[in-house]
Tab-separated table of C-alpha atoms in Angstrom:
chain	number	residue	atom	x	y	z
A	109	MET	CA	86.308	87.459	-54.357
A	110	ARG	CA	86.020	83.882	-55.625
A	111	ASN	CA	87.932	82.544	-52.614
A	112	ARG	CA	85.761	84.626	-50.277
A	113	ILE	CA	82.563	83.264	-51.818
A	114	ARG	CA	83.873	79.709	-51.613
A	115	THR	CA	84.806	80.176	-47.949
A	116	ILE	CA	81.360	81.615	-47.155
A	117	ALA	CA	79.693	78.691	-48.919
A	118	GLN	CA	81.827	76.169	-47.034
A	119	TRP	CA	81.058	77.701	-43.658
A	120	THR	CA	77.378	77.828	-44.563
A	121	VAL	CA	77.515	74.057	-45.081
A	122	VAL	CA	79.251	73.678	-41.713
A	123	LEU	CA	76.553	75.709	-39.968
A	124	CYS	CA	73.807	73.668	-41.643
A	125	GLY	CA	75.380	70.423	-40.485
A	126	LEU	CA	75.929	71.673	-36.950
A	127	GLY	CA	72.373	72.998	-36.972
A	128	VAL	CA	71.049	69.484	-37.550
A	129	LEU	CA	73.154	68.198	-34.669
A	130	GLY	CA	71.904	71.041	-32.490
A	131	TRP	CA	68.330	70.249	-33.493
A	132	GLN	CA	68.737	66.668	-32.248
A	133	PHE	CA	70.685	67.512	-29.090
A	134	PRO	CA	67.775	68.916	-26.983
A	135	ALA	CA	65.702	65.798	-27.588
A	136	LEU	CA	68.585	63.569	-26.558
A	137	ALA	CA	69.324	65.752	-23.537
A	138	ALA	CA	65.683	65.490	-22.441
A	139	GLU	CA	65.821	61.706	-22.754
A	140	ALA	CA	69.043	61.704	-20.746
A	141	GLY	CA	67.279	63.670	-18.007
A	142	ARG	CA	64.458	61.136	-17.849
A	143	LEU	CA	66.916	58.254	-17.859
A	144	GLY	CA	69.166	59.687	-15.181
A	145	GLY	CA	68.849	56.580	-13.039
A	146	GLU	CA	70.057	54.302	-15.808
A	147	LEU	CA	72.859	56.608	-16.931
A	148	ALA	CA	74.041	57.136	-13.349
A	149	HIS	CA	75.409	53.589	-13.400
A	150	LEU	CA	77.125	54.043	-16.757
A	151	SER	CA	80.521	52.336	-16.918
A	152	TRP	CA	82.887	54.959	-18.273
A	153	ILE	CA	85.400	52.297	-19.241
A	154	TRP	CA	82.912	50.514	-21.493
A	155	PHE	CA	81.634	53.859	-22.720
A	156	GLY	CA	85.173	54.754	-23.767
A	157	VAL	CA	85.535	51.359	-25.449
A	158	ALA	CA	82.329	52.012	-27.394
A	159	ILE	CA	83.661	55.376	-28.567
A	160	ALA	CA	87.012	53.870	-29.575
A	161	LEU	CA	85.294	51.076	-31.514
A	162	SER	CA	82.975	53.484	-33.303
A	163	VAL	CA	85.882	55.681	-34.371
A	164	ALA	CA	87.843	52.580	-35.420
A	165	SER	CA	84.897	51.518	-37.585
A	166	LEU	CA	85.006	54.790	-39.505
A	167	VAL	CA	88.789	54.546	-39.777
A	168	ALA	CA	88.446	51.047	-41.255
A	169	TYR	CA	86.043	52.423	-43.875
A	170	GLY	CA	88.584	55.110	-44.744
A	171	GLU	CA	91.264	52.449	-45.113
A	172	LEU	CA	88.915	50.569	-47.444
A	173	HIS	CA	88.807	53.658	-49.653
A	174	ARG	CA	92.588	54.069	-49.494
A	175	ARG	CA	93.081	50.461	-50.566
A	176	LEU	CA	90.827	51.037	-53.566
A	177	LEU	CA	92.912	54.070	-54.520
A	178	LEU	CA	96.070	51.965	-54.162
A	179	ALA	CA	94.533	49.438	-56.537
A	180	GLY	CA	94.211	52.313	-59.016
A	181	GLY	CA	97.884	53.184	-58.598
A	182	VAL	CA	97.331	56.252	-56.412
A	183	VAL	CA	99.298	56.656	-53.186
A	184	LEU	CA	97.898	59.190	-50.739
A	185	PRO	CA	98.893	59.676	-47.081
A	186	VAL	CA	96.689	57.836	-44.606
A	187	ARG	CA	95.869	61.096	-42.795
A	188	THR	CA	94.640	62.673	-46.048
A	189	VAL	CA	92.258	59.838	-46.895
A	190	GLN	CA	91.015	59.657	-43.315
A	191	ALA	CA	90.370	63.407	-43.174
A	192	ILE	CA	88.317	63.180	-46.367
A	193	ASN	CA	86.525	60.134	-44.959
A	194	PHE	CA	85.564	61.796	-41.656
A	195	ALA	CA	84.342	64.977	-43.357
A	196	GLU	CA	82.425	62.998	-45.986
A	197	ASN	CA	80.692	61.036	-43.209
A	198	ALA	CA	79.633	64.283	-41.507
A	199	LEU	CA	78.170	65.636	-44.741
A	200	SER	CA	76.380	62.389	-45.566
A	201	THR	CA	74.814	61.853	-42.147
A	202	THR	CA	73.727	65.377	-41.195
A	203	LEU	CA	72.746	67.399	-44.278
A	204	PRO	CA	69.025	66.980	-45.028
A	205	ALA	CA	67.966	65.682	-48.460
A	206	VAL	CA	71.348	66.196	-50.185
A	207	GLY	CA	73.616	64.579	-47.594
A	208	ASN	CA	74.791	61.565	-49.597
A	209	ALA	CA	75.205	63.578	-52.787
A	210	ALA	CA	77.115	66.290	-50.920
A	211	GLY	CA	79.392	63.733	-49.279
A	212	PHE	CA	80.046	62.033	-52.615
A	213	ALA	CA	80.820	65.308	-54.367
A	214	TYR	CA	83.043	66.476	-51.502
A	215	ALA	CA	85.155	63.311	-51.571
A	216	ALA	CA	85.551	63.435	-55.368
A	217	VAL	CA	86.524	67.122	-55.347
A	218	GLN	CA	88.997	66.692	-52.478
A	219	LEU	CA	90.684	63.823	-54.287
A	220	ARG	CA	90.852	65.909	-57.472
A	221	LYS	CA	92.505	68.758	-55.559
A	222	ARG	CA	95.197	66.313	-54.520
A	223	GLY	CA	96.023	65.289	-58.052
A	224	VAL	CA	93.800	62.233	-58.417
A	225	ASP	CA	92.134	61.884	-61.797
A	226	LEU	CA	88.498	62.938	-61.436
A	227	ALA	CA	87.160	59.775	-63.097
A	228	LEU	CA	89.307	57.526	-60.920
A	229	GLY	CA	88.423	59.441	-57.739
A	230	THR	CA	84.712	59.317	-58.525
A	231	TRP	CA	84.806	55.624	-59.390
A	232	SER	CA	86.709	54.825	-56.176
A	233	VAL	CA	84.064	56.603	-54.060
A	234	VAL	CA	81.247	54.731	-55.842
A	235	LEU	CA	82.946	51.353	-55.585
A	236	CYS	CA	83.742	51.939	-51.913
A	237	GLY	CA	80.055	52.339	-51.102
A	238	VAL	CA	79.011	49.394	-53.282
A	239	VAL	CA	81.554	47.028	-51.709
A	240	ALA	CA	80.619	48.119	-48.174
A	241	THR	CA	76.902	47.620	-48.890
A	242	ALA	CA	77.436	44.179	-50.430
A	243	VAL	CA	79.596	43.069	-47.493
A	244	LEU	CA	76.980	44.331	-45.010
A	245	ALA	CA	74.313	42.328	-46.851
A	246	LEU	CA	76.464	39.181	-46.639
A	247	LEU	CA	77.175	39.744	-42.945
A	248	GLY	CA	73.491	40.457	-42.341
A	249	LEU	CA	72.495	37.175	-43.982
A	250	ALA	CA	75.092	35.339	-41.910
A	251	GLY	CA	73.743	36.983	-38.767
A	252	ALA	CA	70.143	36.213	-39.708
A	253	GLY	CA	71.022	32.594	-40.291
A	254	GLY	CA	73.036	32.344	-37.087
A	255	THR	CA	70.365	33.922	-34.897
A	256	GLY	CA	67.459	31.924	-36.275
A	257	VAL	CA	65.697	34.847	-37.959
A	258	MET	CA	65.751	32.670	-41.079
A	259	SER	CA	66.885	29.135	-41.674
A	260	PRO	CA	70.658	28.742	-42.125
A	261	LEU	CA	70.042	26.989	-45.450
A	262	LEU	CA	67.996	29.888	-46.836
A	263	ALA	CA	70.514	32.422	-45.531
A	264	GLY	CA	73.327	30.460	-47.160
A	265	LEU	CA	71.494	30.259	-50.496
A	266	LEU	CA	70.739	33.982	-50.475
A	267	ALA	CA	74.348	34.810	-49.572
A	268	ALA	CA	75.633	32.553	-52.345
A	269	GLY	CA	73.230	34.169	-54.814
A	270	LEU	CA	74.361	37.656	-53.790
A	271	LEU	CA	78.011	36.678	-54.065
A	272	ILE	CA	77.556	35.100	-57.503
A	273	THR	CA	75.558	38.113	-58.723
A	274	SER	CA	78.207	40.532	-57.466
A	275	CYS	CA	81.003	38.583	-59.154
A	276	ALA	CA	79.013	38.371	-62.389
A	277	CYS	CA	78.393	42.131	-62.383
A	278	TRP	CA	82.097	42.784	-61.843
A	279	VAL	CA	83.018	40.445	-64.717
A	280	VAL	CA	80.642	42.348	-66.987
A	281	LEU	CA	82.122	45.680	-65.898
A	282	VAL	CA	85.769	44.751	-66.383
A	283	ARG	CA	85.267	43.048	-69.761
A	284	SER	CA	84.612	45.731	-72.328
A	285	SER	CA	83.010	43.308	-74.811
A	286	ALA	CA	80.537	42.044	-72.206
A	287	LEU	CA	79.826	45.614	-71.096
A	288	HIS	CA	79.110	46.654	-74.690
A	289	ARG	CA	76.692	43.764	-75.184
A	290	CYS	CA	74.937	44.451	-71.895
A	291	LEU	CA	74.479	48.153	-72.636
A	292	ARG	CA	73.262	47.453	-76.178
A	293	GLY	CA	70.625	45.102	-74.765
A	294	CYS	CA	69.558	47.683	-72.190
A	295	ALA	CA	69.427	50.361	-74.901
A	296	ARG	CA	67.110	48.230	-77.042
A	297	LEU	CA	64.788	47.744	-74.069
A	298	VAL	CA	64.771	51.472	-73.298
A	299	ARG	CA	64.097	52.414	-76.927
A	300	ALA	CA	61.195	49.949	-77.021
A	301	MET	CA	59.522	51.684	-74.087
A	302	PRO	CA	57.120	54.555	-74.729
A	303	GLY	CA	58.228	58.048	-73.803
A	304	ARG	CA	61.439	59.978	-74.146
A	305	THR	CA	64.588	58.007	-74.918
A	306	THR	CA	67.562	58.804	-72.687
A	307	SER	CA	70.725	60.126	-74.305
A	308	TRP	CA	72.867	57.118	-73.377
A	309	ALA	CA	70.400	54.739	-75.054
A	310	LYS	CA	70.902	56.562	-78.367
A	311	ASP	CA	74.619	55.735	-78.365
A	312	PRO	CA	75.313	52.853	-75.969
A	313	ASP	CA	78.681	52.106	-77.581
A	314	ALA	CA	80.020	55.555	-76.670
A	315	VAL	CA	78.783	55.127	-73.114
A	316	ALA	CA	80.362	51.682	-72.946
A	317	ARG	CA	83.689	53.089	-74.114
A	318	ARG	CA	83.618	55.806	-71.460
A	319	LEU	CA	82.698	53.313	-68.742
A	320	SER	CA	85.379	50.881	-69.871
A	321	ASP	CA	88.013	53.608	-69.745
A	322	ARG	CA	87.021	54.551	-66.207
A	323	ILE	CA	86.696	51.013	-64.908
A	324	ALA	CA	90.065	50.098	-66.425
A	325	MET	CA	91.650	52.576	-64.006
A	326	LEU	CA	90.602	50.506	-60.992
A	327	ARG	CA	90.941	46.736	-61.268
A	328	PRO	CA	92.129	45.272	-57.957
A	329	SER	CA	94.121	42.055	-57.967
A	330	GLY	CA	92.993	39.033	-55.999
A	331	ARG	CA	95.164	39.987	-53.035
A	332	GLN	CA	93.911	43.578	-53.166
A	333	TRP	CA	90.302	42.389	-53.273
A	334	ALA	CA	90.926	40.279	-50.175
A	335	ALA	CA	92.218	43.335	-48.277
A	336	ILE	CA	89.372	45.534	-49.538
A	337	VAL	CA	86.664	43.069	-48.486
A	338	ALA	CA	88.423	42.476	-45.160
A	339	PHE	CA	88.415	46.193	-44.295
A	340	ALA	CA	84.765	46.500	-45.346
A	341	ALA	CA	83.845	43.598	-43.058
A	342	LEU	CA	86.030	44.992	-40.270
A	343	SER	CA	84.234	48.335	-40.449
A	344	TRP	CA	80.811	46.748	-39.912
A	345	ILE	CA	81.946	44.219	-37.301
A	346	VAL	CA	83.717	46.844	-35.188
A	347	ASP	CA	80.657	49.105	-35.379
A	348	TYR	CA	78.494	46.213	-34.165
A	349	LEU	CA	80.950	45.664	-31.304
A	350	SER	CA	80.501	49.349	-30.440
A	351	LEU	CA	76.799	48.614	-29.945
A	352	CYS	CA	77.726	45.662	-27.725
A	353	ALA	CA	80.062	47.896	-25.695
A	354	SER	CA	77.259	50.454	-25.317
A	355	VAL	CA	75.070	47.735	-23.827
A	356	ALA	CA	77.884	46.612	-21.534
A	357	ALA	CA	78.368	50.190	-20.378
A	358	LEU	CA	74.800	50.201	-19.009
A	359	GLY	CA	75.114	46.831	-17.293
A	360	HIS	CA	71.909	45.262	-18.680
A	361	PRO	CA	72.745	42.084	-20.637
A	362	VAL	CA	71.083	41.749	-24.026
A	363	PRO	CA	71.382	38.564	-26.153
A	364	TRP	CA	73.813	38.947	-29.030
A	365	SER	CA	71.158	37.725	-31.443
A	366	THR	CA	68.934	40.636	-30.398
A	367	LEU	CA	71.792	43.076	-30.924
A	368	VAL	CA	72.407	41.657	-34.406
A	369	ALA	CA	68.766	42.287	-35.326
A	370	GLY	CA	68.865	45.752	-33.740
A	371	TYR	CA	72.056	46.668	-35.563
A	372	LEU	CA	70.610	45.604	-38.907
A	373	ALA	CA	67.502	47.666	-38.150
A	374	VAL	CA	69.685	50.726	-37.554
A	375	GLN	CA	71.632	50.232	-40.789
A	376	GLY	CA	68.436	49.620	-42.747
A	377	ALA	CA	66.961	52.889	-41.460
A	378	ILE	CA	70.139	54.754	-42.409
A	379	ALA	CA	70.099	53.199	-45.885
A	380	LEU	CA	66.543	54.432	-46.493
A	381	GLN	CA	67.900	58.027	-46.388
A	382	VAL	CA	64.551	59.428	-45.296
A	383	PHE	CA	66.226	61.616	-42.674
A	384	PRO	CA	69.909	62.492	-42.181
A	385	GLY	CA	71.757	59.625	-40.533
A	386	GLY	CA	68.515	57.708	-40.158
A	387	ALA	CA	67.365	60.155	-37.453
A	388	GLY	CA	64.253	58.896	-35.714
A	389	LEU	CA	63.886	55.729	-37.784
A	390	ALA	CA	67.167	54.208	-36.628
A	391	GLU	CA	66.393	54.900	-32.984
A	392	ALA	CA	62.856	53.542	-33.366
A	393	GLY	CA	64.110	50.407	-35.103
A	394	LEU	CA	66.707	49.609	-32.449
A	395	LEU	CA	64.286	50.416	-29.619
A	396	GLY	CA	61.584	48.221	-31.150
A	397	VAL	CA	63.931	45.242	-31.425
A	398	LEU	CA	65.139	45.663	-27.843
A	399	LEU	CA	61.598	45.942	-26.458
A	400	ALA	CA	60.417	42.956	-28.506
A	401	SER	CA	63.194	40.867	-26.970
A	402	GLY	CA	61.927	41.622	-23.473
A	403	THR	CA	64.402	44.347	-22.506
A	404	PRO	CA	62.804	46.773	-20.002
A	405	ILE	CA	61.927	50.130	-21.508
A	406	ALA	CA	64.340	52.224	-19.426
A	407	PRO	CA	67.474	50.177	-20.257
A	408	ALA	CA	66.341	49.925	-23.878
A	409	LEU	CA	65.978	53.703	-24.166
A	410	ALA	CA	69.337	54.220	-22.470
A	411	THR	CA	71.015	51.798	-24.896
A	412	VAL	CA	69.578	53.629	-27.897
A	413	LEU	CA	70.638	56.985	-26.466
A	414	VAL	CA	74.207	55.924	-25.710
A	415	TYR	CA	74.819	54.077	-28.976
A	416	ARG	CA	73.318	56.674	-31.305
A	417	SER	CA	75.038	59.516	-29.458
A	418	ILE	CA	78.342	57.827	-30.278
A	419	ASN	CA	77.603	56.213	-33.625
A	420	TRP	CA	75.911	59.248	-35.159
A	421	LEU	CA	76.319	62.519	-33.288
A	422	LEU	CA	79.885	62.098	-32.036
A	423	LEU	CA	81.256	60.858	-35.370
A	424	ALA	CA	79.408	63.610	-37.224
A	425	ALA	CA	80.779	66.247	-34.831
A	426	LEU	CA	84.326	64.950	-35.357
A	427	GLY	CA	83.772	65.079	-39.099
A	428	TRP	CA	82.594	68.682	-38.966
A	429	VAL	CA	85.684	69.624	-36.970
A	430	VAL	CA	87.843	68.037	-39.672
A	431	TYR	CA	85.826	69.792	-42.386
A	432	GLY	CA	86.240	73.150	-40.660
A	433	VAL	CA	89.986	72.647	-40.298
A	434	GLN	CA	90.366	71.651	-43.945
A	435	ILE	CA	88.749	74.872	-45.099
A	436	HIS	CA	91.833	76.766	-43.921
A	437	LEU	CA	94.409	74.219	-45.070
A	438	SER	CA	95.885	73.937	-48.541
A	439	PRO	CA	95.727	70.459	-50.099
A	440	ASP	CA	98.681	68.122	-49.767
A	441	SER	CA	101.340	68.221	-52.428
A	442	GLY	CA	99.484	65.586	-54.389
A	443	ALA	CA	99.107	61.892	-54.979
A	444	ARG	CA	102.045	59.773	-56.015
A	445	HIS	CA	101.662	57.417	-58.934
A	446	ARG	CA	102.923	53.929	-58.261
A	447	VAL	CA	105.549	52.922	-60.768
A	448	ASP	CA	104.211	49.345	-60.888
A	449	ASP	CA	100.713	50.492	-61.801
A	450	PRO	CA	99.820	48.917	-65.167
A	451	VAL	CA	97.068	51.442	-65.885
A	452	PRO	CA	98.341	54.946	-66.648
A	453	HIS	CA	96.215	57.926	-65.707
A	454	ARG	CA	96.704	61.634	-65.352
A	455	ILE	CA	97.979	62.993	-62.033
A	456	GLY	CA	97.948	66.679	-61.228
A	457	GLY	CA	97.002	69.555	-63.436
């Protein structure tokens, strides 16, 4: 009975996700009908390149997660991490309101089923998103400086400030003494505020100990950090190239600086999490940038349609296929623990 209920719940989630995709499809199909003239000249070669680049972007993000797990001493097959990654992306970008939370929980649970310590699996999912976001911010500042949206000097100063802040936060996290001092200071501030005191503020030392134990499980070396940051950057760069390929598929040249601004507008709309996958806001942001640059309305609409159909709907559909397949598959035999891992943690059970 428990397995039956779990299966019903899983397929309910699948239907909800596919329902969102189905809800968006008629609108896109109607736009495609109105833009038939533009789409009639679509280059299928460039369209295929755009699809391949978009899929490669998601694969690079999955490899980023796998590298973080390797830094924690966990060895999982590439296909396992990628399957979790594709399904997590589908959950995050299509389920209304709870998409990100559902994707996070799904990834953590799937890793636990494969023998990864729950704390380590959870921390790896969190750190994966934080690293990717920080790298996107750095790339965005570089793009803004290179395209003239802001002065190169200001972009460089902001990037340096972000990099220094990120490194300082990591130093605080990995040094238990610094983490204890930081949490004690935060606890004093919280207790000084009127209203109900949170539970962690009553005993910051206990919280610091728990955080230190979890963070100690995942401390990448310098070489590992280089690979992790490289895959995070690769994921965003390849996704941007997918947008460029979508433009090339329609045959209407658009300046690369405009595409940089449009891409950042799309990612900003997705980050707001107002609607699943940035639906509506992402399309409006990209369309607004294209129109502001002087792109005619028909090619601009066609570009938005092609890119978002690939970047959002196609990747989400692939993820739901993976999710549906995984429902009927038993987990892999489990993660292997690297013998050279200096931080022991529980595997299996």
